[in-house]
Amino acid sequence: RPLVTVIKEWAKQNDINDSTRSTFTSYSLVLMVLHYLQILKEPVLPSLQHLYPKRFHGKNDIRTLNLSHPLEEISSESNFKGTNISSLGTLLIGFFDYYAHQYNYDTNAISIRLGRKVQRCDVIKIKHTTFWGPICIEEPFTRSNTAHSIYDERVFNSIKQKFQDAYEILSTTHDLNKLIQPPLIPTVSFIDQQQHSNEAEFFQPQL
């Protein structure tokens, strides 16, 4: 939750969290965070479809799911082990590094349904090609593109530059206040803490 909160605030302050202006919806930003947390060498999050294949599968209409019904036991085929102990600060820097330098927007699509990157050409087959713009973020239940509001290449290039700028700021200063103004909450700790369960961990302005 704190990782998503910081990234959404950063996006808001950089004017890239408004679908009416050809930028991200909040939902797309959340899916980008979830995807990043799934593809780490030691993943932080699993895929719901892998953990609970009987509840979350392609034939289910998400609108008809009974959320009060208890989940089945985790699938025996799932080998997910939550062993990542990276700090929130480390994960935040990694998030910006991933989308600034590692993720290939031309060939890849984000799929939290599968818990990994997929080939852009494969997801485009599912929906009409005009629905897929410069970035492909698969909606895990409808299989549509949640980032279809981003269609202007100039705006998209500006968005990518903002990811690069954010990475440079955090990797060189380790100062969240350089990224987000004003601070979201009183400062406590940013990079040094090792348990990303500490929600206040981000907010130390200097190492």
Coordinates of C-alpha atoms in Angstrom, one line a residue:
R1 CA 0.0 0.0 0.0
P2 CA 2.6 2.7 0.8
L3 CA 4.5 1.9 -2.4
V4 CA 1.4 2.4 -4.4
T5 CA 0.6 5.6 -2.5
V6 CA 3.9 7.2 -3.2
I7 CA 3.9 6.3 -6.9
K8 CA 0.3 7.6 -7.3
E9 CA 1.3 10.9 -5.6
W10 CA 4.4 11.1 -7.8
A11 CA 2.3 10.6 -10.9
K12 CA -0.3 13.1 -9.8
Q13 CA 2.4 15.8 -9.1
N14 CA 3.9 15.1 -12.5
D15 CA 0.5 15.3 -14.3
I16 CA 0.6 11.7 -15.6
N17 CA -2.4 10.4 -13.6
D18 CA -5.3 11.6 -15.7
S19 CA -6.8 9.5 -18.5
T20 CA -8.6 12.6 -19.9
R21 CA -5.1 14.0 -20.8
S22 CA -3.8 10.8 -22.4
T23 CA -2.0 9.6 -19.3
F24 CA -2.4 6.8 -16.8
T25 CA -5.5 5.9 -14.8
S26 CA -4.9 5.1 -11.2
Y27 CA -5.8 1.5 -11.9
S28 CA -3.1 1.2 -14.6
L29 CA -0.5 2.6 -12.1
V30 CA -1.5 0.0 -9.6
L31 CA -1.2 -2.8 -12.1
M32 CA 2.3 -1.5 -13.0
V33 CA 3.3 -1.7 -9.4
L34 CA 1.9 -5.2 -9.0
H35 CA 3.6 -6.3 -12.1
Y36 CA 7.0 -5.0 -10.9
L37 CA 6.5 -6.8 -7.6
Q38 CA 5.8 -10.0 -9.4
I39 CA 8.8 -10.1 -11.8
L40 CA 11.5 -9.5 -9.2
K41 CA 14.1 -12.2 -8.8
E42 CA 12.5 -12.8 -5.4
P43 CA 8.9 -11.8 -6.1
V44 CA 6.9 -9.9 -3.5
L45 CA 3.5 -10.9 -4.9
P46 CA 2.1 -13.9 -6.7
S47 CA -0.6 -14.2 -9.3
L48 CA -4.1 -14.7 -8.0
Q49 CA -4.9 -16.9 -11.0
H50 CA -2.0 -19.2 -10.1
L51 CA -2.8 -19.3 -6.4
Y52 CA -6.5 -19.8 -6.8
P53 CA -7.2 -21.2 -10.2
K54 CA -10.7 -22.3 -9.3
R55 CA -11.8 -18.9 -8.3
F56 CA -9.9 -16.7 -10.7
H57 CA -9.9 -18.1 -14.2
G58 CA -10.7 -16.9 -17.7
K59 CA -14.3 -18.1 -17.7
N60 CA -15.3 -16.2 -14.6
D61 CA -17.0 -12.9 -14.9
I62 CA -15.4 -10.7 -12.2
R63 CA -18.7 -8.9 -11.6
T64 CA -20.3 -12.2 -10.5
L65 CA -17.6 -13.2 -8.0
N66 CA -18.9 -13.8 -4.5
L67 CA -16.3 -11.9 -2.4
S68 CA -17.8 -13.2 0.8
H69 CA -17.1 -16.8 -0.1
P70 CA -13.9 -18.1 1.4
L71 CA -11.0 -18.8 -1.0
E72 CA -10.0 -22.4 -1.7
E73 CA -6.7 -23.8 -0.4
I74 CA -3.7 -22.5 -2.4
S75 CA -3.1 -24.6 -5.4
S76 CA -0.5 -27.3 -4.9
E77 CA 1.0 -26.3 -8.2
S78 CA 2.0 -22.9 -6.8
N79 CA 5.5 -22.7 -5.5
F80 CA 5.4 -19.1 -4.4
K81 CA 7.5 -18.2 -1.4
G82 CA 7.4 -14.6 -0.1
T83 CA 11.1 -14.3 0.8
N84 CA 11.8 -10.8 -0.5
I85 CA 13.0 -8.5 2.4
S86 CA 14.0 -5.5 0.3
S87 CA 13.1 -2.1 1.9
L88 CA 10.4 0.0 0.5
G89 CA 13.0 2.5 -0.6
T90 CA 14.9 -0.1 -2.6
L91 CA 11.7 -1.3 -4.2
L92 CA 10.7 2.2 -5.1
I93 CA 14.1 2.9 -6.8
G94 CA 13.8 -0.5 -8.6
F95 CA 10.3 0.3 -9.8
F96 CA 11.5 3.5 -11.6
D97 CA 14.6 1.7 -12.9
Y98 CA 12.5 -1.1 -14.3
Y99 CA 10.1 1.2 -16.2
A100 CA 12.9 3.7 -17.2
H101 CA 15.5 1.3 -18.4
Q102 CA 14.5 -2.4 -18.4
Y103 CA 10.9 -2.8 -19.7
N104 CA 10.6 -2.9 -23.5
Y105 CA 7.4 -1.0 -24.4
D106 CA 7.7 -1.9 -28.1
T107 CA 7.6 -5.7 -27.6
N108 CA 6.3 -6.4 -24.1
A109 CA 2.9 -6.2 -22.4
I110 CA 2.2 -6.3 -18.6
S111 CA 0.2 -9.3 -17.4
I112 CA -0.4 -9.7 -13.6
R113 CA -2.8 -12.5 -14.6
L114 CA 0.3 -14.5 -15.6
G115 CA 2.6 -12.8 -13.2
R116 CA 5.1 -11.9 -15.9
K117 CA 5.8 -9.9 -19.1
V118 CA 4.2 -11.3 -22.2
Q119 CA 4.7 -10.6 -25.9
R120 CA 2.7 -7.6 -27.0
C121 CA 1.7 -9.3 -30.2
D122 CA 0.0 -12.1 -28.2
V123 CA -2.2 -9.9 -26.1
I124 CA -3.2 -7.7 -29.1
K125 CA -4.8 -10.8 -30.6
I126 CA -7.3 -10.9 -27.8
K127 CA -8.8 -7.5 -28.5
H128 CA -9.0 -5.2 -31.5
T129 CA -5.6 -3.8 -32.4
T130 CA -6.8 -0.2 -32.1
F131 CA -7.3 -0.7 -28.4
W132 CA -3.6 -1.2 -27.8
G133 CA -1.4 2.0 -27.8
P134 CA 2.2 2.7 -26.8
I135 CA 1.9 0.8 -23.6
C136 CA 0.0 -2.5 -23.1
I137 CA -1.3 -3.3 -19.6
E138 CA -3.6 -6.3 -19.6
E139 CA -6.7 -6.1 -17.4
P140 CA -6.4 -9.5 -15.6
F141 CA -10.1 -10.4 -16.0
T142 CA -11.4 -8.8 -19.2
R143 CA -8.0 -9.0 -21.0
S144 CA -8.4 -5.5 -22.4
N145 CA -5.8 -2.7 -22.2
T146 CA -6.2 -0.6 -19.1
A147 CA -3.8 2.0 -20.6
H148 CA -5.7 2.6 -23.8
S149 CA -6.1 6.2 -22.8
I150 CA -2.4 6.7 -23.7
Y151 CA -2.4 7.0 -27.4
D152 CA -0.3 10.1 -28.1
E153 CA 3.4 9.2 -28.7
R154 CA 4.6 12.6 -27.6
V155 CA 2.8 12.3 -24.3
F156 CA 4.1 8.8 -23.9
N157 CA 7.7 9.8 -24.5
S158 CA 7.3 12.5 -21.9
I159 CA 6.0 9.9 -19.5
K160 CA 9.0 7.7 -20.1
Q161 CA 11.3 10.6 -19.4
K162 CA 9.5 11.2 -16.1
F163 CA 10.3 7.6 -15.1
Q164 CA 14.0 8.2 -16.0
D165 CA 14.1 11.5 -14.1
A166 CA 12.5 9.9 -11.0
Y167 CA 15.1 7.1 -11.1
E168 CA 18.0 9.6 -11.4
I169 CA 16.7 11.6 -8.5
L170 CA 16.2 8.7 -6.1
S171 CA 19.3 6.7 -7.1
T172 CA 21.6 9.7 -6.6
T173 CA 20.0 11.4 -3.6
H174 CA 18.0 8.7 -1.8
D175 CA 15.8 11.7 -0.8
L176 CA 12.0 11.2 -1.2
N177 CA 11.4 14.9 -0.7
K178 CA 13.3 15.6 -4.0
L179 CA 10.8 13.3 -5.7
I180 CA 7.6 14.4 -4.0
Q181 CA 6.8 17.8 -2.6
P182 CA 5.6 18.3 0.1
P183 CA 6.2 15.1 2.1
L184 CA 3.2 12.9 2.5
I185 CA 3.7 12.3 6.2
P186 CA 6.3 13.2 8.8
T187 CA 9.7 11.6 7.9
V188 CA 11.0 8.5 9.6
S189 CA 13.1 6.2 7.4
F190 CA 13.7 5.6 3.7
I191 CA 16.4 3.2 2.5
D192 CA 18.1 1.6 5.4
Q193 CA 15.2 -0.4 6.9
Q194 CA 15.0 -3.9 5.7
Q195 CA 11.3 -4.8 6.3
H196 CA 9.0 -3.4 3.6
S197 CA 6.1 -4.0 6.0
N198 CA 7.1 -0.8 7.8
E199 CA 4.7 1.7 6.3
A200 CA 6.6 4.8 7.5
E201 CA 9.9 3.6 6.0
F202 CA 9.9 5.8 2.9
F203 CA 9.9 9.1 4.5
Q204 CA 13.5 9.8 5.7
P205 CA 14.7 12.8 3.5
Q206 CA 18.4 11.7 3.7
L207 CA 20.3 8.5 4.3

